[in-house]
Short mmCIF file of C-alpha atoms in Angstrom, two decimals:
data_model
loop_
_atom_site.label_atom_id
_atom_site.label_comp_id
_atom_site.label_asym_id
_atom_site.label_seq_id
_atom_site.Cartn_x
_atom_site.Cartn_y
_atom_site.Cartn_z
CA UNK A 172 338.38 177.64 -28.10
CA UNK A 173 341.84 176.26 -28.85
CA UNK A 174 343.35 178.06 -25.87
CA UNK A 175 340.64 176.82 -23.55
CA UNK A 176 341.09 173.24 -24.80
CA UNK A 177 344.86 173.45 -24.24
CA UNK A 178 344.28 174.83 -20.75
CA UNK A 179 341.96 171.93 -20.04
CA UNK A 180 344.58 169.42 -21.16
CA UNK A 181 347.19 171.04 -18.91
CA UNK A 182 344.80 171.00 -15.96
CA UNK A 183 344.02 167.32 -16.52
CA UNK A 184 347.71 166.49 -16.77
CA UNK A 185 348.39 168.29 -13.51
CA UNK A 186 345.54 166.45 -11.81
CA UNK A 187 346.91 163.12 -13.09
CA UNK A 188 350.42 163.93 -11.83
CA UNK A 189 349.06 165.00 -8.44
CA UNK A 190 347.09 161.76 -8.20
CA UNK A 191 350.20 159.72 -9.01
CA UNK A 192 352.20 161.62 -6.40
CA UNK A 193 349.48 160.97 -3.83
CA UNK A 194 349.51 157.22 -4.56
CA UNK A 195 353.32 157.18 -4.40
CA UNK A 196 353.30 158.96 -1.04
CA UNK A 197 350.74 156.47 0.28
CA UNK A 198 352.90 153.56 -0.84
CA UNK A 199 356.01 155.04 0.75
CA UNK A 200 354.10 155.67 3.96
CA UNK A 201 352.76 152.10 3.94
CA UNK A 202 356.24 150.66 3.42
CA UNK A 203 357.64 152.78 6.23
CA UNK A 204 354.86 151.63 8.56
CA UNK A 205 355.49 148.00 7.60
CA UNK A 206 359.22 148.41 8.24
CA UNK A 207 358.52 150.01 11.60
CA UNK A 208 356.11 147.23 12.52
CA UNK A 209 358.65 144.58 11.53
CA UNK A 210 361.39 146.32 13.49
CA UNK A 211 359.09 146.59 16.51
CA UNK A 212 358.18 142.90 16.26
CA UNK A 213 361.84 141.88 16.12
CA UNK A 214 362.67 144.17 19.03
CA UNK A 215 359.95 142.57 21.15
CA UNK A 216 361.26 139.12 20.24
CA UNK A 217 364.80 140.10 21.20
CA UNK A 218 363.60 141.51 24.53
CA UNK A 219 361.60 138.39 25.28
CA UNK A 220 364.43 136.04 24.36
CA UNK A 221 367.39 137.99 25.79
CA UNK A 222 367.72 135.60 28.74
CA UNK A 223 368.29 132.56 26.53
CA UNK A 224 371.50 130.84 27.67
CA UNK A 225 372.29 128.95 24.46
CA UNK A 226 371.76 129.44 20.73
CA UNK A 227 369.24 126.57 20.73
CA UNK A 228 367.26 128.20 23.53
CA UNK A 229 367.35 131.50 21.65
CA UNK A 230 366.16 129.81 18.45
CA UNK A 231 363.40 128.00 20.32
CA UNK A 232 362.31 131.25 21.93
CA UNK A 233 362.15 132.99 18.55
CA UNK A 234 360.08 130.12 17.16
CA UNK A 235 357.60 130.32 20.05
CA UNK A 236 357.39 134.11 19.75
CA UNK A 237 356.68 133.84 16.02
CA UNK A 238 353.66 131.65 16.81
CA UNK A 239 351.93 134.43 18.73
CA UNK A 240 353.40 137.27 16.64
CA UNK A 241 353.56 135.84 13.11
CA UNK A 242 356.35 137.59 11.22
CA UNK A 243 358.94 136.00 8.94
CA UNK A 244 361.63 138.38 10.19
CA UNK A 245 361.62 136.57 13.55
CA UNK A 246 362.22 133.25 11.80
CA UNK A 247 365.03 134.80 9.75
CA UNK A 248 367.06 135.20 12.94
CA UNK A 249 366.91 131.50 13.84
CA UNK A 250 370.16 129.56 13.27
CA UNK A 251 368.91 125.99 13.72
CA UNK A 252 367.59 124.88 10.26
CA UNK A 253 364.94 122.57 11.71
CA UNK A 254 363.54 125.24 14.02
CA UNK A 255 363.77 127.86 11.28
CA UNK A 256 361.67 125.75 8.90
CA UNK A 257 359.22 125.00 11.70
CA UNK A 258 358.98 128.73 12.41
CA UNK A 259 358.32 129.59 8.77
CA UNK A 260 355.57 126.96 8.59
CA UNK A 261 353.86 128.37 11.68
CA UNK A 262 353.92 131.88 10.27
CA UNK A 263 352.66 130.61 6.91
CA UNK A 264 349.73 128.90 8.65
CA UNK A 265 348.95 131.96 10.75
CA UNK A 266 349.04 134.30 7.75
CA UNK A 267 347.51 131.76 5.33
CA UNK A 268 350.34 132.79 3.00
CA UNK A 269 351.14 130.10 0.44
CA UNK A 270 354.13 132.04 -0.93
CA UNK A 271 355.78 131.74 2.47
CA UNK A 272 356.26 128.00 1.94
CA UNK A 273 359.13 128.87 -0.42
CA UNK A 274 361.07 130.13 2.58
CA UNK A 275 361.19 126.58 3.97
CA UNK A 276 364.51 124.95 3.04
CA UNK A 277 363.91 121.26 3.72
CA UNK A 278 362.07 119.84 0.70
CA UNK A 279 359.84 117.49 2.69
CA UNK A 280 358.89 120.25 5.13
CA UNK A 281 358.23 122.56 2.19
CA UNK A 282 355.92 119.95 0.69
CA UNK A 283 354.03 119.51 3.96
CA UNK A 284 353.73 123.29 4.16
CA UNK A 285 351.99 123.34 0.78
CA UNK A 286 349.86 120.35 1.79
CA UNK A 287 348.64 122.05 4.97
CA UNK A 288 347.49 125.15 3.10
CA UNK A 289 346.25 123.19 0.09
CA UNK A 290 343.88 121.20 2.27
CA UNK A 291 342.93 124.15 4.49
CA UNK A 292 342.03 126.27 1.47
CA UNK A 293 340.65 123.35 -0.56
CA UNK A 294 343.00 124.40 -3.34
CA UNK A 295 344.30 121.77 -5.77
CA UNK A 296 346.65 124.29 -7.38
CA UNK A 297 348.51 124.56 -4.08
CA UNK A 298 348.74 120.76 -3.97
CA UNK A 299 350.33 120.87 -7.44
CA UNK A 300 353.28 122.81 -5.99
CA UNK A 301 354.30 119.71 -4.01
CA UNK A 302 357.24 117.70 -5.38
CA UNK A 303 356.79 114.44 -3.46
CA UNK A 304 354.17 112.24 -5.14
CA UNK A 305 352.97 110.71 -1.85
CA UNK A 306 352.60 114.08 -0.12
CA UNK A 307 350.93 115.54 -3.21
CA UNK A 308 348.43 112.69 -3.33
CA UNK A 309 347.65 113.04 0.37
CA UNK A 310 346.95 116.71 -0.37
CA UNK A 311 344.56 115.74 -3.17
CA UNK A 312 342.87 113.26 -0.83
CA UNK A 313 342.51 115.90 1.89
CA UNK A 314 340.88 118.32 -0.53
CA UNK A 315 338.58 115.56 -1.79
CA UNK A 316 337.54 114.71 1.77
CA UNK A 317 336.55 118.30 2.48
CA UNK A 318 334.94 119.09 -0.87
CA UNK A 319 333.49 115.60 -1.49
CA UNK A 320 334.72 116.03 -5.07
CA UNK A 321 335.72 112.89 -6.97
CA UNK A 322 337.73 114.97 -9.43
CA UNK A 323 340.41 115.38 -6.76
CA UNK A 324 340.57 111.59 -6.32
CA UNK A 325 341.09 111.14 -10.06
CA UNK A 326 344.37 113.04 -9.79
CA UNK A 327 345.80 110.32 -7.55
CA UNK A 328 347.97 107.71 -9.29
CA UNK A 329 348.52 105.23 -6.46
CA UNK A 330 345.78 102.58 -6.58
CA UNK A 331 345.50 102.19 -2.80
CA UNK A 332 345.53 105.94 -2.16
CA UNK A 333 342.88 106.46 -4.85
CA UNK A 334 340.71 103.76 -3.27
CA UNK A 335 341.05 105.42 0.13
CA UNK A 336 340.06 108.71 -1.48
CA UNK A 337 336.99 107.16 -3.11
CA UNK A 338 336.06 105.65 0.25
CA UNK A 339 336.37 109.00 1.98
CA UNK A 340 334.14 110.72 -0.58
CA UNK A 341 331.69 107.80 -0.72
CA UNK A 342 331.24 107.82 3.04
CA UNK A 343 331.06 111.60 3.13
CA UNK A 344 328.34 111.72 0.47
CA UNK A 345 326.73 108.49 1.73
CA UNK A 346 326.86 107.24 -1.85
CA UNK A 347 327.06 103.50 -2.44
CA UNK A 348 327.90 103.95 -6.13
CA UNK A 349 331.18 105.60 -5.17
CA UNK A 350 332.05 102.66 -2.92
CA UNK A 351 331.59 100.44 -5.99
CA UNK A 352 334.40 102.34 -7.74
CA UNK A 353 336.90 100.98 -5.20
CA UNK A 354 339.12 98.12 -6.40
CA UNK A 355 340.52 96.95 -3.05
CA UNK A 356 337.96 94.57 -1.54
CA UNK A 357 338.61 95.44 2.12
CA UNK A 358 338.41 99.20 1.53
CA UNK A 359 335.26 98.70 -0.55
CA UNK A 360 333.52 96.60 2.12
CA UNK A 361 334.38 99.12 4.81
CA UNK A 362 332.92 101.89 2.65
CA UNK A 363 329.74 99.89 2.01
CA UNK A 364 329.36 99.12 5.71
CA UNK A 365 329.64 102.79 6.68
CA UNK A 366 327.20 103.88 3.96
CA UNK A 367 324.75 101.11 4.88
CA UNK A 368 324.82 102.17 8.51
CA UNK A 369 324.47 105.86 7.62
CA UNK A 370 321.44 105.07 5.47
CA UNK A 371 320.07 102.70 8.14
CA UNK A 372 319.57 100.25 5.30
CA UNK A 373 319.57 96.61 6.40
CA UNK A 374 319.48 95.48 2.78
CA UNK A 375 322.91 97.02 2.22
CA UNK A 376 324.24 95.32 5.36
CA UNK A 377 322.84 91.98 4.19
CA UNK A 378 324.53 92.39 0.80
CA UNK A 379 327.97 92.40 2.47
CA UNK A 380 329.58 88.97 2.13
CA UNK A 381 332.29 89.49 4.75
CA UNK A 382 330.81 88.81 8.22
CA UNK A 383 333.05 91.32 10.00
CA UNK A 384 331.92 94.26 7.88
CA UNK A 385 328.33 93.02 7.93
CA UNK A 386 328.48 93.09 11.72
CA UNK A 387 330.00 96.59 11.64
CA UNK A 388 327.12 97.69 9.43
CA UNK A 389 324.50 96.29 11.84
CA UNK A 390 326.34 97.85 14.78
CA UNK A 391 326.29 101.25 13.11
CA UNK A 392 322.53 101.11 12.60
CA UNK A 393 321.97 99.86 16.14
CA UNK A 394 323.95 102.76 17.60
CA UNK A 395 322.08 105.35 15.56
CA UNK A 396 318.71 103.81 16.38
CA UNK A 397 319.76 103.08 19.98
CA UNK A 398 318.19 99.65 19.51
CA UNK A 399 319.76 96.76 21.42
CA UNK A 400 317.75 94.21 19.47
CA UNK A 401 319.74 95.00 16.33
CA UNK A 402 322.94 94.10 18.20
CA UNK A 403 321.66 90.54 18.57
CA UNK A 404 322.01 90.08 14.79
CA UNK A 405 325.78 90.55 15.12
CA UNK A 406 327.89 87.38 14.96
CA UNK A 407 331.26 88.67 16.17
CA UNK A 408 331.16 88.55 20.01
CA UNK A 409 333.45 91.56 20.45
CA UNK A 410 331.45 93.75 18.07
CA UNK A 411 328.19 92.56 19.67
CA UNK A 412 329.43 93.31 23.19
CA UNK A 413 330.68 96.73 22.14
CA UNK A 414 327.36 97.43 20.43
CA UNK A 415 325.33 96.56 23.54
CA UNK A 416 327.64 98.47 25.91
CA UNK A 417 327.49 101.66 23.85
CA UNK A 418 323.71 101.63 23.74
CA UNK A 419 323.19 101.04 27.48
#
C-alpha cells in the first residue's frame, strides 16, 4: 500500500509539472504572437507613411494609422509630443484601456483621457485618477448625467458645477424635488421649466415666477402636445413666434 501511495504521489507531481509546462508554453506562444502582431502593425504603418516628406507629416500619418489600427507601438514612434499624446488617447479610446492614459505626457491631456473613459464607462474610480479639480468634476457630472445618480453630484465641490449636475439629473429623472436642491436661481428655474414641460404640468409652469422660464415651460408643453393654443399663453414674442412656427 505504501509503494502504491508513493507511486500515486509521483504520478500526480508529474501531471502537475506537465500542466505547468503546458501553461508556460501557451504563455510564450501568446507573447510571440503578440510581438509578431505588433511588429506587423508597425511595418504596415511604416509602409503607409514612407512617402511622408517631413517629420510632422510622418507623425501625422502615424497618428491617423493608429486610429484605424489601434496599437501603442505606432504612437511610440511619433516625435511631436502633441501628436503623440493625441495618438495615445485615440488608441486608449479604441481599446477602452484606462491604463493607457498613463502614456499621455501632458497632464491636462492625461486628465481628459481619464475623463473620456470615466464617463464612457460610468466609472467614478476612473474620474478619481484626474488631478485637475475642474476636469475631475466635469467627469463626475458626466457620469451623473448618464447614470442619473445624485451620489456623483455630491462629489462635486464647486457650487455652480454641483447645481448644473443636479439640474442634469433632475431633468433626466423628471424630478422636481431634485430641481429644488439647486441653489442658483437661474439654473433652478431652468430645471423646473424643463421638468414642468416634460410632465406636461401647467401647475408647475404657473409656479415659476420668472416670465422667461414660465414661457419656456409653456412652449415645451405646446411642442409636445402640438397645440398652438398653448403658445398663445406665452408672453415673450420671440418664444411665442418660435413656438407657433415649430408646431406648424
